[in-house]
Coordinates of C-alpha atoms in Angstrom, one line a residue:
Chain A
M1 CA 0.0 0.0 0.0
E2 CA 1.3 3.4 -0.9
K3 CA 0.3 6.9 0.1
S4 CA 1.6 10.3 -0.8
F5 CA 1.1 13.1 1.8
F6 CA 2.4 16.3 3.2
F7 CA 3.6 16.6 6.8
K8 CA 5.0 19.5 8.8
N9 CA 8.7 19.5 9.8
A10 CA 10.2 20.8 13.0
D11 CA 10.0 24.4 11.6
N12 CA 6.3 23.9 10.7
C13 CA 7.1 23.8 6.9
R14 CA 5.3 21.3 4.6
L15 CA 7.3 18.4 3.4
F16 CA 6.2 15.9 0.8
G17 CA 6.3 12.3 1.9
H18 CA 5.6 9.0 0.2
L19 CA 5.0 5.9 2.5
F20 CA 5.1 2.3 1.3
R21 CA 3.6 -0.2 3.6
P22 CA 3.8 -4.0 3.1
D23 CA 0.4 -5.4 2.2
D24 CA 0.5 -8.1 4.9
T25 CA 2.0 -7.9 8.4
P26 CA 4.1 -4.7 8.5
G27 CA 7.8 -5.6 9.2
T28 CA 9.5 -4.5 12.4
T29 CA 12.2 -2.7 10.5
G30 CA 11.4 0.5 8.8
I31 CA 13.5 2.3 6.3
I32 CA 13.9 6.0 5.5
V33 CA 15.3 7.0 2.1
C34 CA 17.7 10.0 2.2
Q35 CA 17.6 11.2 -1.4
P36 CA 20.5 13.1 -3.0
I37 CA 19.9 16.7 -3.8
A38 CA 19.1 18.9 -6.9
E39 CA 19.3 17.2 -10.3
E40 CA 20.7 14.0 -8.7
R41 CA 17.4 13.8 -6.8
C42 CA 15.5 14.1 -10.1
R43 CA 17.5 11.3 -11.7
A44 CA 17.3 9.0 -8.7
R45 CA 13.6 9.5 -8.0
R46 CA 12.2 6.6 -10.0
M47 CA 14.9 4.3 -8.8
F48 CA 14.0 5.0 -5.2
V49 CA 10.3 4.6 -5.9
N50 CA 11.0 1.2 -7.4
M51 CA 13.4 0.3 -4.6
A52 CA 10.8 1.3 -2.0
R53 CA 8.2 -0.9 -3.8
W54 CA 10.7 -3.8 -3.9
L55 CA 11.5 -3.5 -0.1
S56 CA 7.8 -3.1 0.8
N57 CA 7.1 -6.3 -1.1
H58 CA 9.8 -7.9 1.0
G59 CA 8.1 -6.8 4.2
Y60 CA 9.8 -3.5 5.0
P61 CA 7.9 -0.3 5.3
V62 CA 9.7 2.6 3.6
L63 CA 9.3 6.4 3.9
F64 CA 10.9 8.8 1.5
F65 CA 10.4 12.5 1.5
D66 CA 11.6 15.7 -0.1
Y67 CA 13.8 17.9 2.0
Y68 CA 12.7 21.5 2.6
G69 CA 13.4 23.5 -0.6
E70 CA 13.5 20.3 -2.8
G71 CA 11.1 18.4 -4.9
E72 CA 7.4 18.9 -3.8
S73 CA 8.3 20.4 -0.4
E74 CA 7.8 23.9 0.7
G75 CA 10.5 26.5 0.2
D76 CA 13.2 27.4 -2.3
F77 CA 16.4 25.5 -2.8
E78 CA 18.5 28.5 -1.9
E79 CA 16.8 28.8 1.5
S80 CA 17.9 25.3 2.5
D81 CA 21.2 24.1 3.7
V82 CA 22.9 21.1 5.3
D83 CA 21.4 21.7 8.7
T84 CA 17.8 22.0 7.4
R85 CA 18.2 18.7 5.6
V86 CA 19.6 16.8 8.5
S87 CA 16.9 18.2 10.7
D88 CA 14.3 16.9 8.1
V89 CA 15.9 13.4 8.2
L90 CA 15.5 13.4 12.0
Y91 CA 11.9 14.5 11.8
A92 CA 11.1 11.8 9.2
L93 CA 12.1 9.2 11.9
K94 CA 9.2 10.6 14.0
V95 CA 6.8 10.5 11.0
L96 CA 7.6 6.9 10.2
R97 CA 7.2 5.8 13.8
E98 CA 3.8 7.6 13.9
N99 CA 2.6 5.8 10.8
V100 CA 4.1 2.3 11.2
P101 CA 4.8 0.4 14.4
V102 CA 8.5 -0.3 13.8
Q103 CA 11.1 -1.5 16.3
K104 CA 14.2 -0.6 14.2
I105 CA 14.8 2.1 11.7
G106 CA 17.6 2.2 9.1
L107 CA 18.5 4.9 6.6
I108 CA 19.4 4.4 3.0
G109 CA 21.2 7.3 1.4
L110 CA 22.6 8.0 -2.0
R111 CA 25.4 10.5 -2.6
L112 CA 24.8 13.6 -0.5
G113 CA 21.7 11.8 1.0
A114 CA 24.2 9.3 2.4
L115 CA 26.1 12.2 4.0
F116 CA 22.9 13.5 5.6
A117 CA 22.1 10.0 6.9
E118 CA 25.5 9.9 8.6
L119 CA 25.1 13.4 10.1
A120 CA 21.6 12.4 11.3
A121 CA 23.2 9.3 13.0
L122 CA 25.6 11.6 14.7
Q123 CA 22.7 13.4 16.4
E124 CA 20.3 10.5 16.9
K125 CA 21.4 7.3 18.6
N126 CA 18.2 5.4 17.7
I127 CA 19.1 4.9 14.1
D128 CA 19.9 1.2 13.9
F129 CA 21.8 1.1 10.6
N130 CA 22.8 3.1 7.6
I131 CA 23.2 1.8 4.0
L132 CA 25.3 4.3 2.1
I133 CA 25.3 4.2 -1.7
N134 CA 28.2 6.0 -3.3
P135 CA 28.3 8.4 -0.3
V136 CA 29.8 11.9 -0.7
V137 CA 32.4 11.8 2.1
N138 CA 33.9 15.2 1.5
G139 CA 31.7 18.2 1.1
H140 CA 34.4 20.4 -0.3
A141 CA 35.2 18.0 -3.1
Y142 CA 31.5 17.7 -4.0
L143 CA 31.2 21.4 -4.2
Q144 CA 34.0 21.6 -6.8
E145 CA 31.8 19.4 -9.1
W146 CA 29.0 22.0 -8.7
L147 CA 31.3 24.9 -9.6
R148 CA 32.6 22.9 -12.6
F149 CA 29.0 22.6 -13.9
N150 CA 28.7 26.4 -13.6
L151 CA 31.9 26.9 -15.6
A152 CA 30.7 24.4 -18.3
S153 CA 27.4 26.3 -18.7
Q154 CA 29.2 29.6 -19.0
F155 CA 31.3 28.1 -21.8
V156 CA 28.2 26.8 -23.6
A157 CA 26.3 30.1 -23.2
Y158 CA 29.1 32.6 -23.9
G159 CA 31.8 30.5 -25.6
R160 CA 34.2 31.4 -22.8
I161 CA 34.5 31.5 -19.0
L162 CA 33.4 34.8 -17.7
R163 CA 34.0 34.0 -14.0
N164 CA 36.5 31.5 -12.8
R165 CA 36.1 29.2 -9.8
E166 CA 37.7 31.6 -7.3
N167 CA 35.6 34.4 -8.5
L168 CA 32.4 32.4 -8.1
V169 CA 33.4 31.4 -4.5
Q170 CA 34.2 35.0 -3.7
G171 CA 30.8 36.1 -5.1
L172 CA 29.1 33.4 -2.9
M173 CA 30.9 34.7 0.2
N174 CA 29.7 38.2 -0.6
G175 CA 26.1 36.9 -0.6
E176 CA 25.7 36.5 -4.4
Q177 CA 23.5 33.8 -5.8
I178 CA 25.4 31.3 -8.0
E179 CA 23.5 29.0 -10.3
T180 CA 24.4 25.5 -11.1
E181 CA 22.3 23.3 -13.3
G182 CA 19.4 25.6 -12.6
F183 CA 19.7 25.5 -8.8
I184 CA 20.8 28.4 -6.8
L185 CA 23.6 27.8 -4.3
S186 CA 23.6 29.9 -1.2
R187 CA 26.5 31.0 1.0
E188 CA 25.2 29.1 4.1
F189 CA 24.9 25.8 2.1
Y190 CA 28.3 26.2 0.6
Q191 CA 30.0 27.0 3.9
Q192 CA 28.3 24.2 5.8
L193 CA 28.9 21.6 3.2
A194 CA 32.5 22.7 2.6
A195 CA 33.2 22.1 6.3
T196 CA 31.7 18.6 6.3
D197 CA 34.0 15.6 6.2
L198 CA 32.7 12.2 7.2
I199 CA 36.2 10.8 7.7
A200 CA 36.9 13.4 10.3
D201 CA 33.5 13.0 12.1
S202 CA 34.5 10.2 14.5
G203 CA 31.5 10.4 16.8
I204 CA 29.3 8.2 14.7
N205 CA 28.8 4.6 15.9
T206 CA 25.8 3.4 13.8
P207 CA 26.5 0.2 11.9
V208 CA 27.0 1.0 8.3
S209 CA 27.0 -0.9 5.0
L210 CA 28.7 0.7 2.0
V211 CA 27.6 0.1 -1.6
E212 CA 29.7 1.4 -4.5
L213 CA 28.2 1.4 -8.0
K214 CA 30.9 1.7 -10.7
D215 CA 31.3 1.4 -14.4
D216 CA 34.7 -0.1 -13.8
I217 CA 34.5 -2.3 -10.7
N218 CA 38.3 -2.5 -10.4
K219 CA 38.8 1.2 -10.2
Q220 CA 39.1 2.4 -6.6
D221 CA 37.6 5.6 -5.2
R222 CA 40.2 6.8 -2.7
D223 CA 37.8 8.8 -0.5
I224 CA 35.4 5.9 -0.1
M225 CA 38.3 3.5 0.7
V226 CA 39.6 5.9 3.4
F227 CA 36.0 6.2 4.7
A228 CA 35.6 2.4 4.7
S229 CA 38.8 1.8 6.6
S230 CA 37.8 4.5 9.1
C231 CA 34.4 2.7 9.7
R232 CA 36.2 -0.6 9.9
S233 CA 38.6 0.7 12.6
K234 CA 35.5 1.7 14.6
S235 CA 34.0 -1.8 14.1
R236 CA 30.9 -0.3 12.5
L237 CA 31.4 -1.5 9.0
I238 CA 29.0 -4.4 8.3
D239 CA 29.6 -4.8 4.6
H240 CA 31.3 -3.1 1.7
S241 CA 30.0 -4.2 -1.7
V242 CA 30.9 -3.1 -5.2
L243 CA 28.4 -3.5 -8.0
R244 CA 28.5 -2.8 -11.7
K245 CA 26.7 0.5 -12.3
T246 CA 23.2 -0.1 -13.7
F247 CA 21.9 3.2 -12.5
D248 CA 23.4 6.7 -12.7
W249 CA 22.7 9.9 -10.9
K250 CA 24.7 12.1 -13.3
T251 CA 23.0 11.3 -16.6
W252 CA 20.0 9.3 -17.9
K253 CA 22.4 6.7 -19.2
Y254 CA 20.5 3.9 -17.4
T255 CA 16.7 4.1 -17.4
N256 CA 15.6 0.6 -16.3
P257 CA 15.3 -0.5 -12.6
P258 CA 18.7 -1.6 -11.2
Q259 CA 17.7 -5.1 -10.0
N260 CA 21.2 -5.9 -8.7
L261 CA 21.1 -2.9 -6.4
F262 CA 17.6 -3.8 -5.0
E263 CA 18.7 -7.4 -4.3
L264 CA 21.8 -6.3 -2.5
V265 CA 20.0 -3.7 -0.4
T266 CA 17.4 -6.3 0.7
D267 CA 20.3 -8.7 1.6
L268 CA 22.0 -5.9 3.6
V269 CA 18.8 -5.1 5.5
M270 CA 18.3 -8.8 6.3
K271 CA 21.9 -9.1 7.4
V272 CA 21.7 -6.1 9.8
N273 CA 18.4 -7.6 11.2
K274 CA 20.1 -10.9 11.9
Q275 CA 22.8 -9.3 13.8
N276 CA 20.3 -7.7 16.2
G277 CA 22.1 -4.4 16.0
D278 CA 25.5 -5.8 17.0
C279 CA 28.0 -5.0 14.4
C280 CA 30.7 -7.4 13.3
R281 CA 34.2 -6.7 12.2
I282 CA 35.0 -7.7 8.7
Chain B
M1 CA -2.5 25.5 -1.4
E2 CA -0.9 22.3 -2.8
T3 CA -2.6 19.0 -2.4
V4 CA -1.7 15.5 -3.4
V5 CA -4.2 14.1 -6.0
E6 CA -4.6 10.7 -7.6
F7 CA -6.5 9.6 -10.7
S8 CA -6.4 6.7 -13.0
N9 CA -5.5 6.5 -16.6
T10 CA -7.3 4.3 -19.2
D11 CA -5.2 1.3 -18.1
M12 CA -6.3 1.8 -14.5
Q13 CA -2.9 2.7 -13.4
R14 CA -2.8 5.2 -10.5
L15 CA -1.2 8.5 -11.4
V16 CA 0.0 10.8 -8.7
G17 CA -0.2 14.6 -9.0
I18 CA -0.1 17.9 -7.2
L19 CA -3.0 20.3 -7.5
H20 CA -2.2 24.0 -6.9
V21 CA -5.3 25.8 -5.8
P22 CA -5.2 29.6 -5.4
T23 CA -5.8 30.8 -1.8
Q24 CA -8.1 33.5 -3.1
D25 CA -10.3 32.8 -6.0
D26 CA -12.1 36.0 -7.0
S27 CA -11.2 35.7 -10.7
S28 CA -13.7 36.5 -13.3
R29 CA -12.6 33.6 -15.4
K30 CA -11.1 30.5 -13.8
T31 CA -7.9 29.4 -15.6
G32 CA -6.3 26.0 -15.3
V33 CA -2.9 24.9 -16.5
I34 CA -1.8 21.3 -16.7
M35 CA 1.9 20.7 -16.8
I36 CA 2.9 17.7 -18.7
N37 CA 6.2 16.1 -17.6
S38 CA 9.0 16.1 -20.1
G39 CA 9.8 12.4 -20.2
L40 CA 11.7 10.5 -17.6
E41 CA 11.9 13.4 -15.1
D42 CA 9.1 13.5 -12.5
K43 CA 6.5 16.2 -12.1
V44 CA 9.0 18.4 -10.3
G45 CA 10.8 18.9 -13.6
V46 CA 14.4 19.7 -14.2
H47 CA 15.8 22.1 -11.6
R48 CA 12.3 22.2 -10.1
L49 CA 11.2 24.3 -13.0
Y50 CA 7.6 22.9 -12.9
V51 CA 7.3 23.6 -9.2
K52 CA 8.5 27.2 -9.6
V53 CA 6.3 27.9 -12.6
A54 CA 3.2 26.3 -10.9
R55 CA 3.7 28.3 -7.7
R56 CA 4.1 31.5 -9.6
L57 CA 0.9 30.9 -11.7
C58 CA -1.0 29.8 -8.6
M59 CA 0.0 33.1 -6.9
E60 CA -1.5 34.8 -9.9
G61 CA -4.8 33.0 -9.3
K62 CA -4.5 30.0 -11.6
Y63 CA -5.2 26.4 -10.9
V64 CA -2.3 24.2 -11.8
L65 CA -2.0 20.4 -12.0
R66 CA 1.3 18.6 -12.3
F67 CA 1.4 14.9 -12.4
D68 CA 3.6 11.9 -13.1
G69 CA 2.8 9.9 -16.2
H70 CA 2.6 6.1 -15.9
G71 CA 6.0 4.5 -15.1
V72 CA 7.5 7.9 -14.1
G73 CA 8.0 9.4 -10.6
D74 CA 5.5 8.3 -8.0
S75 CA 2.9 6.9 -10.4
E76 CA 2.1 3.3 -11.1
G77 CA 3.2 1.3 -14.1
E78 CA 6.5 0.6 -15.7
L79 CA 7.9 1.8 -19.1
A80 CA 9.2 -0.8 -21.4
Q81 CA 12.8 -1.8 -20.5
V82 CA 14.5 -0.3 -23.6
S83 CA 17.2 2.2 -24.2
K84 CA 16.9 5.9 -23.3
V85 CA 16.6 6.9 -27.0
E86 CA 13.9 4.3 -27.5
K87 CA 12.0 5.7 -24.5
Y88 CA 12.3 9.2 -25.9
L89 CA 11.1 8.0 -29.3
S90 CA 8.0 6.4 -27.6
I91 CA 7.3 9.8 -25.9
E92 CA 7.5 11.5 -29.3
N93 CA 5.1 9.0 -30.7
G94 CA 2.6 9.7 -27.9
I95 CA 3.0 7.2 -25.1
F96 CA 1.8 9.8 -22.5
V97 CA -1.1 11.3 -24.5
N98 CA -3.8 9.2 -22.8
D99 CA -2.4 10.1 -19.4
A100 CA -2.7 13.8 -20.4
L101 CA -6.3 13.4 -21.6
C102 CA -7.1 11.6 -18.3
A103 CA -5.6 14.5 -16.4
L104 CA -7.8 16.9 -18.4
E105 CA -10.9 14.9 -17.5
F106 CA -9.8 14.8 -13.9
I107 CA -9.3 18.6 -13.5
R108 CA -12.5 19.4 -15.4
K109 CA -14.5 17.1 -13.0
R110 CA -12.9 18.7 -10.0
I111 CA -13.0 22.4 -10.9
K112 CA -15.3 24.3 -13.2
L113 CA -12.7 26.0 -15.4
D114 CA -13.4 28.7 -18.0
R115 CA -10.0 28.3 -19.8
I116 CA -7.5 25.4 -19.8
F117 CA -4.0 25.3 -21.1
L118 CA -1.3 22.6 -21.4
L119 CA 2.3 23.4 -20.7
G120 CA 5.3 21.1 -21.4
L121 CA 9.0 21.1 -21.7
C122 CA 10.8 19.0 -24.3
G123 CA 8.8 15.7 -24.6
G124 CA 6.1 17.3 -22.5
G125 CA 5.6 19.8 -25.3
V126 CA 5.2 16.9 -27.8
T127 CA 2.7 15.2 -25.6
S128 CA 0.8 18.5 -25.1
M129 CA 0.5 19.0 -28.9
L130 CA -0.6 15.4 -29.6
A131 CA -3.2 15.6 -26.8
A132 CA -4.5 19.0 -27.9
S133 CA -5.2 17.7 -31.4
R134 CA -7.6 15.2 -29.8
D135 CA -9.4 17.6 -27.4
C136 CA -10.5 20.8 -29.1
R137 CA -11.5 22.3 -25.7
I138 CA -7.9 23.2 -24.9
D139 CA -7.5 26.9 -25.1
G140 CA -3.8 27.1 -25.6
L141 CA -0.4 25.4 -25.5
I142 CA 2.9 26.6 -24.0
L143 CA 5.6 24.5 -25.5
L144 CA 9.1 24.9 -24.1
A145 CA 12.2 23.6 -26.0
T146 CA 9.9 21.2 -27.8
P147 CA 11.5 18.9 -30.4
V148 CA 9.8 18.8 -33.8
C149 CA 12.0 15.9 -34.9
L150 CA 12.1 12.3 -33.9
E151 CA 14.9 10.7 -32.1
A152 CA 17.1 8.8 -34.6
L153 CA 18.6 5.5 -33.3
E154 CA 21.4 5.7 -35.8
L155 CA 22.5 9.1 -34.4
E156 CA 22.7 7.9 -30.8
G157 CA 25.9 9.1 -29.3
K158 CA 27.0 10.8 -32.5
I159 CA 27.1 14.4 -33.7
N160 CA 23.9 15.4 -35.5
P161 CA 24.9 16.4 -39.0
L162 CA 22.6 19.4 -38.8
E163 CA 24.7 20.7 -35.9
A164 CA 27.9 20.2 -37.9
H165 CA 26.3 21.9 -40.9
E166 CA 25.2 24.9 -38.7
R167 CA 28.7 25.2 -37.1
M168 CA 30.4 25.1 -40.5
S169 CA 28.1 27.9 -41.8
T170 CA 29.0 30.0 -38.7
W171 CA 32.7 29.3 -39.0
R172 CA 32.7 30.1 -42.7
K173 CA 31.4 33.6 -42.0
K174 CA 34.2 34.1 -39.5
L175 CA 37.0 33.0 -41.7
S176 CA 37.9 36.5 -42.7
S177 CA 38.1 37.6 -39.1
F178 CA 41.5 38.3 -37.6
K179 CA 40.2 37.2 -34.2
T180 CA 39.3 33.8 -35.4
W181 CA 42.8 33.1 -36.8
Y182 CA 44.4 34.6 -33.7
K183 CA 42.4 32.1 -31.5
F184 CA 43.3 29.3 -33.9
F185 CA 47.1 29.9 -33.8
T186 CA 47.2 30.8 -30.1
L187 CA 45.7 27.4 -29.0
R188 CA 42.5 29.0 -27.8
M189 CA 40.1 26.8 -29.7
D190 CA 38.6 23.4 -28.9
Y191 CA 40.4 21.6 -31.8
S192 CA 38.8 18.3 -31.0
Y193 CA 35.3 19.8 -31.4
L194 CA 36.4 21.7 -34.5
F195 CA 37.8 18.6 -36.3
K196 CA 34.9 16.4 -35.2
M197 CA 32.5 18.9 -36.8
I198 CA 34.5 19.2 -40.0
N199 CA 34.7 15.4 -40.2
V200 CA 30.9 14.9 -39.7
H201 CA 30.2 17.6 -42.2
I202 CA 32.5 16.2 -44.9
L203 CA 31.4 12.6 -44.4
H204 CA 27.7 13.6 -44.5
S205 CA 28.2 15.7 -47.7
L206 CA 30.0 12.9 -49.4
K207 CA 27.4 10.4 -48.5
S208 CA 24.2 12.5 -49.2
G209 CA 25.5 15.1 -51.6
P210 CA 24.4 18.7 -51.2
A211 CA 21.2 18.7 -49.2
C212 CA 19.0 21.5 -48.0
N213 CA 18.7 22.0 -44.2
E214 CA 15.3 20.4 -44.1
E215 CA 16.8 17.1 -45.1
I216 CA 19.8 17.0 -42.8
G217 CA 19.8 15.2 -39.4
R218 CA 16.8 13.8 -37.6
P219 CA 13.5 13.3 -39.4
L220 CA 10.5 15.6 -38.8
N221 CA 7.9 14.2 -36.5
Q222 CA 4.9 13.9 -38.8
R223 CA 2.5 13.2 -36.0
F224 CA 3.5 16.5 -34.4
V225 CA 3.1 18.3 -37.7
E226 CA -0.4 16.8 -38.2
A227 CA -1.4 17.6 -34.7
F228 CA -0.2 21.2 -35.0
L229 CA -2.2 21.6 -38.2
V230 CA -5.3 20.1 -36.7
Y231 CA -5.0 22.1 -33.5
T232 CA -4.3 25.5 -35.1
S233 CA -7.1 25.0 -37.6
N234 CA -9.4 24.6 -34.6
R235 CA -8.4 28.1 -33.4
G236 CA -6.0 26.8 -30.8
R237 CA -3.2 29.1 -29.6
V238 CA 0.4 28.1 -29.3
L239 CA 3.4 29.7 -27.7
F240 CA 6.7 28.2 -28.6
C241 CA 9.6 29.2 -26.3
F242 CA 13.0 28.2 -27.6
P243 CA 16.4 28.5 -25.9
E244 CA 19.1 30.1 -28.0
N245 CA 21.7 27.4 -27.3
D246 CA 19.8 24.3 -28.3
L247 CA 19.9 22.2 -31.4
I248 CA 16.1 21.7 -31.1
T249 CA 15.8 25.4 -31.9
T250 CA 17.9 25.0 -35.0
E251 CA 15.8 22.0 -36.1
F252 CA 12.6 24.0 -35.5
R253 CA 13.8 26.9 -37.6
H254 CA 15.0 24.8 -40.5
K255 CA 12.3 22.1 -40.6
F256 CA 9.1 23.6 -39.1
G257 CA 9.4 27.2 -40.3
R258 CA 7.1 26.6 -43.3
Y259 CA 4.2 25.4 -41.1
I260 CA 4.1 28.6 -39.0
S261 CA 4.7 31.1 -41.7
G262 CA 1.5 32.9 -42.5
L263 CA 0.0 32.2 -39.1
A264 CA -1.0 35.3 -37.1
E265 CA 1.0 36.0 -33.9
S266 CA -2.3 35.7 -32.0
V267 CA -2.4 32.0 -33.1
C268 CA 1.3 31.0 -33.0
E269 CA 4.0 33.0 -31.3
V270 CA 7.7 31.9 -31.3
L271 CA 10.1 33.4 -28.8
T272 CA 13.8 32.7 -28.4
F273 CA 15.6 33.0 -25.0
K274 CA 19.1 34.5 -25.4
N275 CA 22.0 32.6 -23.8
S276 CA 19.7 29.9 -22.6
N277 CA 20.2 26.2 -22.8
H278 CA 17.7 23.4 -23.3
E279 CA 16.6 23.4 -19.7
F280 CA 16.5 27.2 -19.1
H281 CA 19.2 26.9 -16.4
S282 CA 20.3 30.5 -15.9
I283 CA 18.6 32.7 -13.3
D284 CA 17.8 35.2 -16.0
A285 CA 16.4 32.6 -18.4
Q286 CA 14.2 31.2 -15.6
R287 CA 12.9 34.7 -14.7
N288 CA 12.3 35.6 -18.3
L289 CA 10.5 32.4 -18.9
M290 CA 8.1 32.8 -16.0
D291 CA 7.4 36.4 -16.9
T292 CA 6.7 35.4 -20.5
I293 CA 4.3 32.5 -19.6
S294 CA 2.5 34.7 -17.1
K295 CA 2.1 37.5 -19.6
W296 CA 0.9 35.2 -22.4
L297 CA -1.7 33.5 -20.2
G298 CA -3.0 37.0 -19.1
P299 CA -4.9 37.7 -16.0
S300 CA -7.4 35.2 -14.6

């Protein structure tokens, strides 16, 4: 059973939510999807709807929602930042518990959504597990991609770069609005994200499973490897899987449901459940 | 006020939408706008364009419905598991037309509207035109960056010969410019792009001989042409909004020009947005687009 609805967040703003409940007995483990942001959200939307339907068919209730300033939710993108999104994730825990009687809750996050899931786990100890798909572990590096998009669009529109990277950042710091792929980046968002580094945030103890989707499965992502070993050293890494990419958040290259990812995520949820919250060292 | 709405299409698939209802409705003529999603993106649209446009129109007193077609976003159903290009081709052939017609029925039953418009970006524009030719009660169409040609499987991942032809024409005009040669000899050109274009242009000319622009590149979508002729002959109004930096705009100019020549501006208006790309990314393009749509629709 599915229902779309609006709910109010901690700041009394309307957020759009979509709840998937298993048709028979609701499972005791609920899942909240932490979507990526901006255009990556748009490209990942259908994949998450399909994943939620898949998990729901396997007995897991799933809630996903749009952060303040994103998707169907209230507000403009430029009014939102890292803090508002993490606050929305924490509020979604309450909404899921109100709607479904669950004993455990896990977060599944993709890209920046994975980073928000980790930051939420830093604040809320009752998150039982996180499944992070291609997590952004370094906010500063991610922002460089955003600025690169802006430079590319300047080149397309004017045939040359009118403002370089430093100039754009300077403008942001002076309160200017910088557009990237149609979204407006604000100073607060830039500053908060640039200061976020999951490897440095050592206070998180939530069990975590890492999933990497790659075109070339032999190619290593240095940031994720460092993050994985950091999680392993804290005995919170449950699993680290690498899958061939059948879904992409940067382009519409793949448009069919990534079955391999759905199967893996279901296995990971079952694995965490079997461990009763105790994490194992691998 | 925004509310979640659900309705079924003819295959009884549940489609999910958002209905924007003006808080104060003291208008003399109730106006409704249905936004048709562009293809694989959900009802939010690229960079939330549909949400931004819908909220602006709603503030101006219009009812707006955005919805996900079957197999897209939050709606039920699944599109055939084929390549991206084949999916786009199916959209250009009208896969979402029935969903659009069901959305029209839904909003008409829910609100007594005096005027109703369809608005769509890219593939959403094609769906709007095909649907409008089957429902003469639609008062107007707002088509943003709408392709008038069909996807060509043989061109997938390749440079469109029309693009190469256009580039060559532009470069030929610049050959006598000192600036051009200065850029060329001081390594300030994208040589890879330049040689790719020359290569495609020469190969295409050798293969097909001298062709007029109408024949180069992707084929014209005859369904779209027929729908346009039917709709405009029924006094339907059309606003085409094209971004300057988009091959779709070039295709429209070369291949569709003859169908709009002779039509009064009150029937068919074509506007080009300077320095804009296919998705109207820049802040100025977004602002201009919203002002244009609002002005064209007029007051409620």
